[in-house]
Tab-separated table of C-alpha atoms in Angstrom:
chain	number	residue	atom	x	y	z
A	185	MET	CA	-16.607	36.071	1.405
A	186	PRO	CA	-13.079	36.848	2.182
A	187	ARG	CA	-10.879	35.390	-0.095
A	188	LEU	CA	-9.726	31.892	0.823
A	189	ASP	CA	-5.957	32.660	0.515
A	190	ASN	CA	-6.296	34.844	3.221
A	191	LEU	CA	-8.562	32.891	5.357
A	192	ILE	CA	-6.108	30.016	5.373
A	193	ALA	CA	-3.064	32.435	5.947
A	194	SER	CA	-4.992	33.948	8.854
A	195	CYS	CA	-5.079	30.505	10.711
A	196	SER	CA	-1.901	28.843	9.719
A	197	ALA	CA	0.752	28.088	11.905
A	198	TYR	CA	4.606	28.622	11.302
A	199	LYS	CA	5.606	25.266	13.195
A	200	PRO	CA	3.751	22.514	15.341
A	201	SER	CA	2.506	23.083	18.794
A	202	LYS	CA	0.141	22.039	21.240
A	203	HIS	CA	-2.132	24.349	19.469
A	204	THR	CA	-1.705	22.817	15.913
A	205	GLU	CA	-3.160	20.430	13.856
A	206	ARG	CA	-2.074	19.149	10.458
A	207	GLN	CA	-5.151	19.785	8.149
A	208	LEU	CA	-5.241	18.802	4.226
A	209	ILE	CA	-7.208	21.055	2.005
A	210	SER	CA	-8.097	19.843	-1.610
A	211	PHE	CA	-9.227	23.301	-3.967
A	212	THR	CA	-11.546	23.005	-6.636
A	213	THR	CA	-9.380	25.094	-9.107
A	214	HIS	CA	-5.405	25.235	-9.836
A	215	SER	CA	-5.973	28.797	-9.778
A	216	SER	CA	-7.196	28.974	-6.230
A	217	TYR	CA	-4.304	26.550	-5.168
A	218	LYS	CA	-1.650	28.399	-6.844
A	219	ARG	CA	-3.098	31.468	-5.100
A	220	CYS	CA	-2.859	30.280	-1.663
A	221	LEU	CA	0.967	29.136	-2.301
A	222	ARG	CA	1.930	32.617	-3.487
A	223	LEU	CA	0.370	34.328	-0.511
A	224	LEU	CA	1.657	31.654	2.106
A	225	GLU	CA	5.229	31.907	0.727
A	226	SER	CA	5.230	35.766	0.704
A	227	ARG	CA	4.348	35.502	4.813
A	228	GLY	CA	7.028	33.023	5.169
A	229	ILE	CA	4.571	30.049	5.910
A	230	HIS	CA	5.430	26.751	4.531
A	231	PRO	CA	2.978	24.053	4.020
A	232	PHE	CA	4.289	20.426	5.280
A	233	LYS	CA	2.651	19.025	1.937
A	234	THR	CA	1.888	20.543	-1.558
A	235	MET	CA	0.449	18.029	-4.469
A	236	PRO	CA	-0.041	20.272	-7.895
A	237	GLY	CA	-1.876	16.925	-9.330
A	238	CYS	CA	-4.544	16.615	-7.104
A	239	LYS	CA	-4.478	20.550	-6.016
A	240	MET	CA	-4.048	19.362	-2.202
A	241	ILE	CA	-1.997	21.483	0.258
A	242	GLY	CA	-1.383	20.043	3.718
A	243	PHE	CA	-1.258	22.923	6.702
A	244	LEU	CA	-0.599	23.309	10.179
A	245	LEU	CA	-3.719	25.378	11.400
A	246	ASP	CA	-4.186	26.653	14.676
A	247	ARG	CA	-7.225	25.239	16.610
A	248	ARG	CA	-7.710	28.404	18.538
A	249	SER	CA	-8.687	30.207	15.469
A	250	SER	CA	-12.220	29.551	13.438
A	251	TRP	CA	-12.161	27.547	10.316
A	252	LYS	CA	-15.790	27.530	9.402
A	253	ASN	CA	-15.297	30.010	6.491
A	254	ILE	CA	-12.812	27.748	5.252
A	255	ILE	CA	-14.739	24.865	5.088
A	256	ARG	CA	-17.640	26.548	3.788
A	257	HIS	CA	-15.596	28.420	0.890
A	258	PRO	CA	-16.737	27.508	-2.537
A	259	ASP	CA	-13.077	26.971	-3.807
A	260	VAL	CA	-12.762	24.157	-1.082
A	261	LYS	CA	-13.264	20.465	-2.381
A	262	VAL	CA	-12.553	18.687	0.672
A	263	MET	CA	-10.932	19.862	4.149
A	264	GLU	CA	-9.991	17.293	6.876
A	265	ARG	CA	-7.676	15.979	9.494
A	266	ASP	CA	-4.231	14.234	8.033
A	267	VAL	CA	-4.805	10.977	9.976
A	268	LYS	CA	-2.505	8.574	11.105
A	269	ILE	CA	-1.733	5.351	9.101
A	270	ARG	CA	0.082	2.235	10.649
A	271	LYS	CA	1.336	-0.856	9.147
A	272	HIS	CA	-0.747	-4.208	9.639
A	273	ASP	CA	2.070	-6.720	11.127
A	274	THR	CA	3.366	-8.190	14.187
A	275	THR	CA	6.622	-8.351	16.021
A	276	PRO	CA	9.482	-9.750	13.358
A	277	ARG	CA	11.594	-12.828	14.304
A	278	ILE	CA	14.659	-12.631	12.871
A	279	THR	CA	16.158	-16.017	11.393
A	280	THR	CA	19.524	-17.020	11.424
A	281	ARG	CA	18.905	-19.280	8.315
A	282	THR	CA	21.146	-19.133	5.584
A	283	ILE	CA	20.698	-20.346	2.041
A	284	LYS	CA	23.099	-21.102	-0.829
A	285	PRO	CA	23.391	-18.625	-3.864
A	286	ASN	CA	21.388	-19.935	-6.735
A	287	LEU	CA	22.547	-18.769	-9.844
A	288	PRO	CA	21.578	-17.546	-12.394
A	289	ILE	CA	18.719	-15.300	-10.878
A	290	ILE	CA	15.919	-16.968	-12.268
A	291	LYS	CA	16.531	-20.319	-13.328
A	292	THR	CA	14.845	-21.726	-16.426
A	293	THR	CA	13.795	-24.491	-13.901
A	294	ILE	CA	12.857	-23.659	-10.644
A	295	ASP	CA	13.495	-25.528	-7.798
A	296	THR	CA	10.166	-25.651	-5.968
A	297	ASN	CA	11.670	-27.453	-3.000
A	298	LYS	CA	13.381	-23.796	-2.327
A	299	VAL	CA	9.544	-21.798	-2.265
A	300	PRO	CA	8.273	-21.077	0.986
A	301	TRP	CA	5.153	-22.678	1.869
A	302	ASN	CA	2.985	-19.626	1.459
A	303	ILE	CA	4.249	-19.152	-2.109
A	304	LYS	CA	3.025	-22.567	-2.900
A	305	ARG	CA	-0.139	-22.564	-1.132
A	306	VAL	CA	-1.430	-19.385	-3.584
A	307	GLN	CA	-0.084	-21.779	-6.482
A	308	ALA	CA	2.480	-19.198	-7.859
A	309	PRO	CA	5.048	-22.196	-9.038
A	310	LEU	CA	2.280	-23.440	-11.414
A	311	ALA	CA	1.698	-19.786	-12.655
A	312	TRP	CA	5.405	-19.432	-13.656
A	313	LYS	CA	4.952	-22.103	-16.404
A	314	ARG	CA	3.284	-19.541	-18.406
A	315	THR	CA	4.936	-15.753	-16.386
A	316	LEU	CA	7.085	-14.870	-13.897
A	317	GLY	CA	5.860	-11.057	-13.879
A	318	ARG	CA	7.814	-9.278	-16.703
A	319	PRO	CA	7.457	-6.563	-17.613
A	320	VAL	CA	4.424	-5.438	-15.006
A	321	LYS	CA	5.288	-2.544	-12.618
A	322	LEU	CA	4.542	-3.260	-9.029
A	323	ALA	CA	5.130	-0.488	-6.305
A	324	ILE	CA	5.306	-1.458	-2.308
A	325	ILE	CA	3.734	1.821	-0.420
A	326	ASP	CA	5.515	0.963	2.586
A	327	THR	CA	8.291	1.828	4.938
A	328	GLY	CA	10.701	1.425	1.810
A	329	ILE	CA	12.685	-1.469	0.549
A	330	ALA	CA	16.054	-2.301	1.712
A	331	LYS	CA	18.967	-3.640	-0.703
A	332	HIS	CA	18.817	-7.433	-0.501
A	333	PRO	CA	20.039	-10.268	-2.935
A	334	ASP	CA	16.601	-11.626	-3.243
A	335	LEU	CA	15.592	-7.903	-4.442
A	336	ARG	CA	16.074	-5.892	-7.316
A	337	ILE	CA	14.719	-2.575	-7.193
A	338	ALA	CA	13.990	-0.811	-10.238
A	339	GLY	CA	13.480	2.816	-8.938
A	340	GLY	CA	11.079	4.469	-5.903
A	341	VAL	CA	10.518	7.636	-4.391
A	342	ASN	CA	10.150	9.070	-0.559
A	343	THR	CA	6.975	11.115	-0.111
A	344	MET	CA	7.662	12.088	3.732
A	345	GLY	CA	10.556	14.656	2.609
A	346	GLY	CA	13.528	12.432	2.592
A	347	LEU	CA	16.053	11.847	-0.294
A	348	SER	CA	15.901	7.900	-0.102
A	349	TYR	CA	13.531	5.255	-0.438
A	350	TYR	CA	15.680	2.596	1.395
A	351	ASP	CA	13.775	1.142	4.105
A	352	ASP	CA	14.972	1.600	8.124
A	353	ASN	CA	12.100	-0.432	9.495
A	354	GLY	CA	12.018	-3.873	7.736
A	355	HIS	CA	8.381	-3.841	7.040
A	356	GLY	CA	8.532	-2.853	3.307
A	357	THR	CA	11.405	-5.041	2.598
A	358	HIS	CA	9.293	-8.204	4.084
A	359	VAL	CA	6.586	-7.394	2.292
A	360	ALA	CA	8.716	-6.809	-1.042
A	361	GLY	CA	10.081	-10.255	-0.664
A	362	ILE	CA	6.550	-12.140	-0.704
A	363	ALA	CA	5.273	-10.344	-3.488
A	364	ALA	CA	8.976	-10.141	-5.795
A	365	GLY	CA	11.397	-12.128	-4.094
A	366	ARG	CA	14.035	-13.242	-7.012
A	367	GLY	CA	15.147	-16.409	-5.986
A	368	LEU	CA	18.835	-15.505	-6.066
A	369	THR	CA	19.123	-17.518	-2.952
A	370	GLY	CA	16.207	-19.690	-2.773
A	371	LEU	CA	13.314	-17.494	-1.659
A	372	TYR	CA	11.044	-16.626	-4.144
A	373	GLY	CA	8.383	-14.463	-4.034
A	374	VAL	CA	5.026	-14.671	-6.098
A	375	ALA	CA	6.043	-12.566	-9.058
A	376	PRO	CA	9.962	-12.936	-9.199
A	377	ASN	CA	10.559	-11.217	-12.361
A	378	VAL	CA	8.072	-8.240	-11.750
A	379	LYS	CA	9.590	-4.718	-12.045
A	380	LEU	CA	9.577	-3.617	-8.430
A	381	TYR	CA	9.387	-0.030	-6.842
A	382	ALA	CA	9.977	1.191	-3.633
A	383	VAL	CA	7.291	3.771	-2.387
A	384	LYS	CA	8.466	4.964	1.246
A	385	ALA	CA	5.331	6.817	2.779
A	386	LEU	CA	5.784	5.256	6.607
A	387	ASP	CA	8.484	6.002	8.761
A	388	ARG	CA	10.760	4.031	10.756
A	389	TYR	CA	8.398	3.156	13.139
A	390	GLY	CA	5.769	1.947	10.254
A	391	SER	CA	3.502	4.951	10.827
A	392	GLY	CA	2.651	7.792	8.627
A	393	TYR	CA	0.039	10.052	7.407
A	394	VAL	CA	-2.471	10.227	4.943
A	395	SER	CA	-0.850	12.956	3.261
A	396	ASP	CA	1.978	10.868	2.563
A	397	ILE	CA	-0.108	7.899	1.171
A	398	VAL	CA	-1.885	10.452	-1.225
A	399	ASP	CA	1.383	11.759	-2.237
A	400	ALA	CA	2.492	8.070	-3.164
A	401	ILE	CA	-0.325	6.957	-5.128
A	402	GLU	CA	-0.472	10.017	-7.067
A	403	TRP	CA	3.446	9.207	-7.827
A	404	CYS	CA	2.297	5.999	-8.809
A	405	ILE	CA	-0.337	7.243	-11.179
A	406	ARG	CA	2.296	9.954	-12.698
A	407	ASN	CA	5.093	6.793	-13.243
A	408	LYS	CA	2.540	4.174	-14.669
A	409	MET	CA	2.403	1.600	-12.040
A	410	ASN	CA	0.399	-1.493	-13.052
A	411	VAL	CA	-0.219	-2.726	-9.487
A	412	ILE	CA	-0.031	-1.282	-5.742
A	413	ASN	CA	0.397	-3.088	-2.407
A	414	MET	CA	-0.838	-1.340	0.660
A	415	SER	CA	-0.016	-3.428	3.962
A	416	PHE	CA	-1.454	-0.744	6.142
A	417	GLY	CA	-4.514	0.968	7.160
A	418	ILE	CA	-6.074	4.204	8.844
A	419	VAL	CA	-5.543	4.419	12.911
A	420	SER	CA	-8.765	3.929	14.728
A	421	GLY	CA	-11.513	3.563	12.018
A	422	GLN	CA	-11.318	7.143	11.139
A	423	HIS	CA	-12.241	7.831	7.422
A	424	SER	CA	-10.432	10.067	4.717
A	425	ASP	CA	-12.166	11.122	1.933
A	426	LEU	CA	-9.045	12.472	0.130
A	427	LEU	CA	-7.442	9.021	0.251
A	428	ARG	CA	-10.475	7.740	-1.158
A	429	GLN	CA	-10.605	10.030	-3.915
A	430	ALA	CA	-6.898	9.115	-4.644
A	431	ILE	CA	-7.559	5.541	-4.922
A	432	LYS	CA	-10.186	6.226	-7.276
A	433	ARG	CA	-7.855	8.210	-9.672
A	434	ALA	CA	-5.455	5.379	-9.539
A	435	ALA	CA	-8.128	2.864	-10.334
A	436	LYS	CA	-9.443	4.879	-13.011
A	437	GLN	CA	-6.126	4.510	-14.434
A	438	GLY	CA	-6.051	0.992	-14.502
A	439	ILE	CA	-3.726	0.290	-11.299
A	440	ILE	CA	-4.876	-2.868	-9.707
A	441	ILE	CA	-4.472	-2.099	-5.571
A	442	SER	CA	-3.961	-4.963	-3.028
A	443	ALA	CA	-4.730	-3.784	0.795
A	444	SER	CA	-4.516	-5.750	4.068
A	445	ALA	CA	-7.882	-6.099	5.788
A	446	GLY	CA	-6.421	-5.154	9.436
A	447	ASN	CA	-5.319	-7.349	12.328
A	448	GLU	CA	-7.697	-6.409	15.093
A	449	GLY	CA	-9.045	-9.787	15.169
A	450	PRO	CA	-12.601	-11.765	14.840
A	451	ASN	CA	-14.547	-9.304	17.117
A	452	THR	CA	-14.499	-6.375	14.448
A	453	THR	CA	-17.373	-6.034	12.055
A	454	THR	CA	-15.399	-3.655	9.679
A	455	ILE	CA	-12.415	-3.866	7.801
A	456	ASP	CA	-9.745	-0.997	7.894
A	457	GLU	CA	-9.419	1.944	5.154
A	458	PRO	CA	-8.206	1.504	2.277
A	459	ALA	CA	-9.203	-2.154	2.191
A	460	SER	CA	-13.006	-1.357	2.811
A	461	PHE	CA	-12.751	1.136	-0.520
A	462	PRO	CA	-14.504	-0.853	-3.312
A	463	GLU	CA	-11.409	-0.185	-5.626
A	464	THR	CA	-8.981	-2.152	-4.015
A	465	ILE	CA	-8.800	-5.823	-3.119
A	466	ALA	CA	-9.094	-6.521	0.303
A	467	VAL	CA	-7.322	-9.133	1.804
A	468	ALA	CA	-7.893	-11.284	4.942
A	469	ALA	CA	-4.804	-13.750	6.642
A	470	THR	CA	-4.526	-17.366	6.840
A	471	ASN	CA	-2.062	-19.897	8.440
A	472	ARG	CA	-0.528	-23.254	7.449
A	473	LEU	CA	-3.592	-25.169	8.305
A	474	ASN	CA	-5.809	-22.838	6.017
A	475	GLN	CA	-7.820	-21.304	8.945
A	476	ILE	CA	-8.439	-17.701	9.033
A	477	ALA	CA	-5.722	-16.113	11.577
A	478	ASP	CA	-7.178	-15.145	14.657
A	479	TYR	CA	-5.973	-11.625	14.261
A	480	SER	CA	-7.775	-10.954	10.909
A	481	ASN	CA	-10.173	-8.702	10.773
A	482	ARG	CA	-14.035	-9.573	9.772
A	483	GLY	CA	-16.243	-7.381	8.032
A	484	MET	CA	-18.053	-6.639	4.579
A	485	GLY	CA	-15.809	-6.097	1.609
A	486	ILE	CA	-13.346	-8.700	2.228
A	487	ASP	CA	-12.587	-10.269	-1.234
A	488	VAL	CA	-9.842	-13.047	-0.666
A	489	ALA	CA	-7.732	-14.568	1.595
A	490	ALA	CA	-4.077	-15.570	1.339
A	491	PRO	CA	-1.454	-16.649	3.875
A	492	GLY	CA	-0.187	-14.343	6.671
A	493	THR	CA	0.933	-16.297	9.399
A	494	GLU	CA	4.555	-17.417	9.987
A	495	ILE	CA	5.768	-15.634	6.760
A	496	LEU	CA	9.246	-15.988	5.892
A	497	SER	CA	10.336	-12.966	3.952
A	498	THR	CA	13.526	-10.462	3.258
A	499	TRP	CA	14.690	-8.120	5.799
A	500	LEU	CA	17.259	-5.458	6.547
A	501	ASN	CA	21.002	-6.093	6.284
A	502	GLY	CA	20.555	-9.122	3.851
A	503	LYS	CA	18.849	-11.158	6.212
A	504	TYR	CA	15.323	-12.928	6.666
A	505	ALA	CA	12.381	-12.547	9.166
A	506	ILE	CA	9.130	-14.548	10.025
A	507	MET	CA	6.262	-12.150	10.696
A	508	SER	CA	2.496	-12.600	10.563
A	509	GLY	CA	-0.207	-10.246	9.675
A	510	THR	CA	-2.619	-9.271	7.019
A	511	SER	CA	0.559	-7.002	5.756
A	512	MET	CA	1.841	-10.175	4.589
A	513	SER	CA	-1.150	-11.641	3.048
A	514	SER	CA	-1.754	-8.495	1.039
A	515	PRO	CA	1.314	-8.893	-1.089
A	516	HIS	CA	0.453	-12.367	-2.117
A	517	VAL	CA	-2.533	-10.959	-4.243
A	518	ALA	CA	-0.267	-7.804	-5.461
A	519	GLY	CA	2.138	-10.413	-6.893
A	520	GLY	CA	-0.761	-12.462	-8.077
A	521	ALA	CA	-2.132	-9.534	-10.024
A	522	ALA	CA	1.322	-8.913	-11.729
A	523	LEU	CA	1.378	-12.194	-12.655
A	524	LEU	CA	-2.017	-12.101	-14.325
A	525	LEU	CA	-1.379	-8.780	-15.805
A	526	SER	CA	1.809	-10.048	-17.490
A	527	VAL	CA	-0.696	-12.420	-19.355
A	528	ARG	CA	-3.670	-10.094	-19.565
A	529	PRO	CA	-2.521	-6.792	-19.389
A	530	LYS	CA	-5.665	-4.929	-20.476
A	531	LEU	CA	-7.582	-6.185	-17.485
A	532	SER	CA	-9.262	-3.467	-15.523
A	533	SER	CA	-9.003	-3.584	-11.494
A	534	ALA	CA	-12.656	-4.518	-11.255
A	535	ARG	CA	-12.009	-7.796	-13.463
A	536	VAL	CA	-9.131	-8.699	-11.886
A	537	THR	CA	-10.781	-8.838	-8.598
A	538	THR	CA	-13.862	-11.081	-10.250
A	539	VAL	CA	-11.103	-13.381	-11.332
A	540	PHE	CA	-9.450	-13.782	-8.494
A	541	ARG	CA	-12.617	-14.283	-6.253
A	542	LYS	CA	-13.631	-17.025	-9.199
A	543	TRP	CA	-10.485	-18.539	-8.649
A	544	SER	CA	-10.465	-18.805	-4.904
A	545	VAL	CA	-11.431	-21.915	-2.838
A	546	PRO	CA	-13.902	-21.513	0.013
A	547	LEU	CA	-12.586	-22.409	3.376
A	548	ASN	CA	-14.853	-24.713	5.540
A	549	GLY	CA	-16.211	-22.848	8.541
A	550	TYR	CA	-15.886	-19.368	7.847
A	551	LEU	CA	-18.244	-16.886	6.455
A	552	PRO	CA	-17.502	-14.587	3.329
A	553	ILE	CA	-17.041	-11.758	6.237
A	554	ALA	CA	-13.743	-13.485	7.136
A	555	GLN	CA	-12.635	-14.883	4.260
A	556	GLY	CA	-14.511	-13.142	1.169
A	557	SER	CA	-14.575	-15.890	-1.769
A	558	GLY	CA	-12.070	-17.873	0.235
A	559	LEU	CA	-8.303	-19.131	-0.360
A	560	LEU	CA	-6.362	-17.182	-3.202
A	561	ARG	CA	-5.409	-19.516	-6.063
A	562	LEU	CA	-3.089	-18.495	-9.114
A	563	GLY	CA	-2.394	-21.798	-10.908
A	564	ARG	CA	-4.895	-21.454	-13.714
A	565	ILE	CA	-2.459	-18.177	-14.819
A	566	GLY	CA	-0.143	-21.214	-15.949
A	567	ASN	CA	-2.912	-22.203	-18.920
A	568	LEU	CA	-3.896	-18.865	-19.872
A	569	LYS	CA	-2.860	-17.743	-23.381
A	570	SER	CA	-2.120	-14.072	-24.456
């Protein structure tokens, strides 16, 4: 059989065109990965993504060429299309609400009258009697996180090729406020004192590719994140083995992953990837009346539900916005996982899921395919001992 690097080089394109397609190849060995990169470089072909940690390269391949020998090559572990990812939310409603600064950053006694309804609904203030989330590291893989008085960003990365991890869409900032709002201006998130990291893997339109998400997960593993939030899903119910493998690696390292179920509504029978993967905590959305939201996906694999409708949170330019979607539900669980891990740091991903399911309250009139075990409750964290 011809050498793999020669096969790939013969099918690779120098730039996108109507005949090219984004393809990802995971190699079985580091030597074959490095050999392929060397040959492509010698021919002036630049892959759009290289990830030595998981031996994966993203190529632009010409569809007019035959890929059969590449797919069948023993040095290829997985070859798949680099499919699209999109955020799980609705159009934001920017609010002119102003809140007077509440200094210091975290008060000894928190004024629960300034805590949003959704944060109260999951009983986060009861958990704060025991912990505010320190020193857990929470990564928001999203459109980035903007500077905001209610958010303290500990660090981050842009896996899309840019230098900045700051938000140019708003979605990631909104999600971050739900998980980790500090209460400086009165808007508290679930875990106000968690170490928050911005991992920008979605563009200004809230979309991206699996390759950027896998890159983001690898960054989280290398930088020892404890919790990851993923408020997005693969477009049109497509599947990615490479995304599944990355999430498996993260879970094996003890990282807790919360993922939104999707916004296609009650007539769906499946939830989106990555929420459908057993290594994640899949989250459905509820409203103020403790009903499952009309837009929330139904399907096997949902673990719990959390507020997702009409959620006020942080936005661009120091503002606030109201948004709805399972995107808004997932960070309640991510923040809750941070609170739990700050008290019980050795809990595994599977154990955290089990605990949250056990603590959840079933909602009347809904099957498990809509709500999992029910509405998330975090109040018991307040009584836990180290």
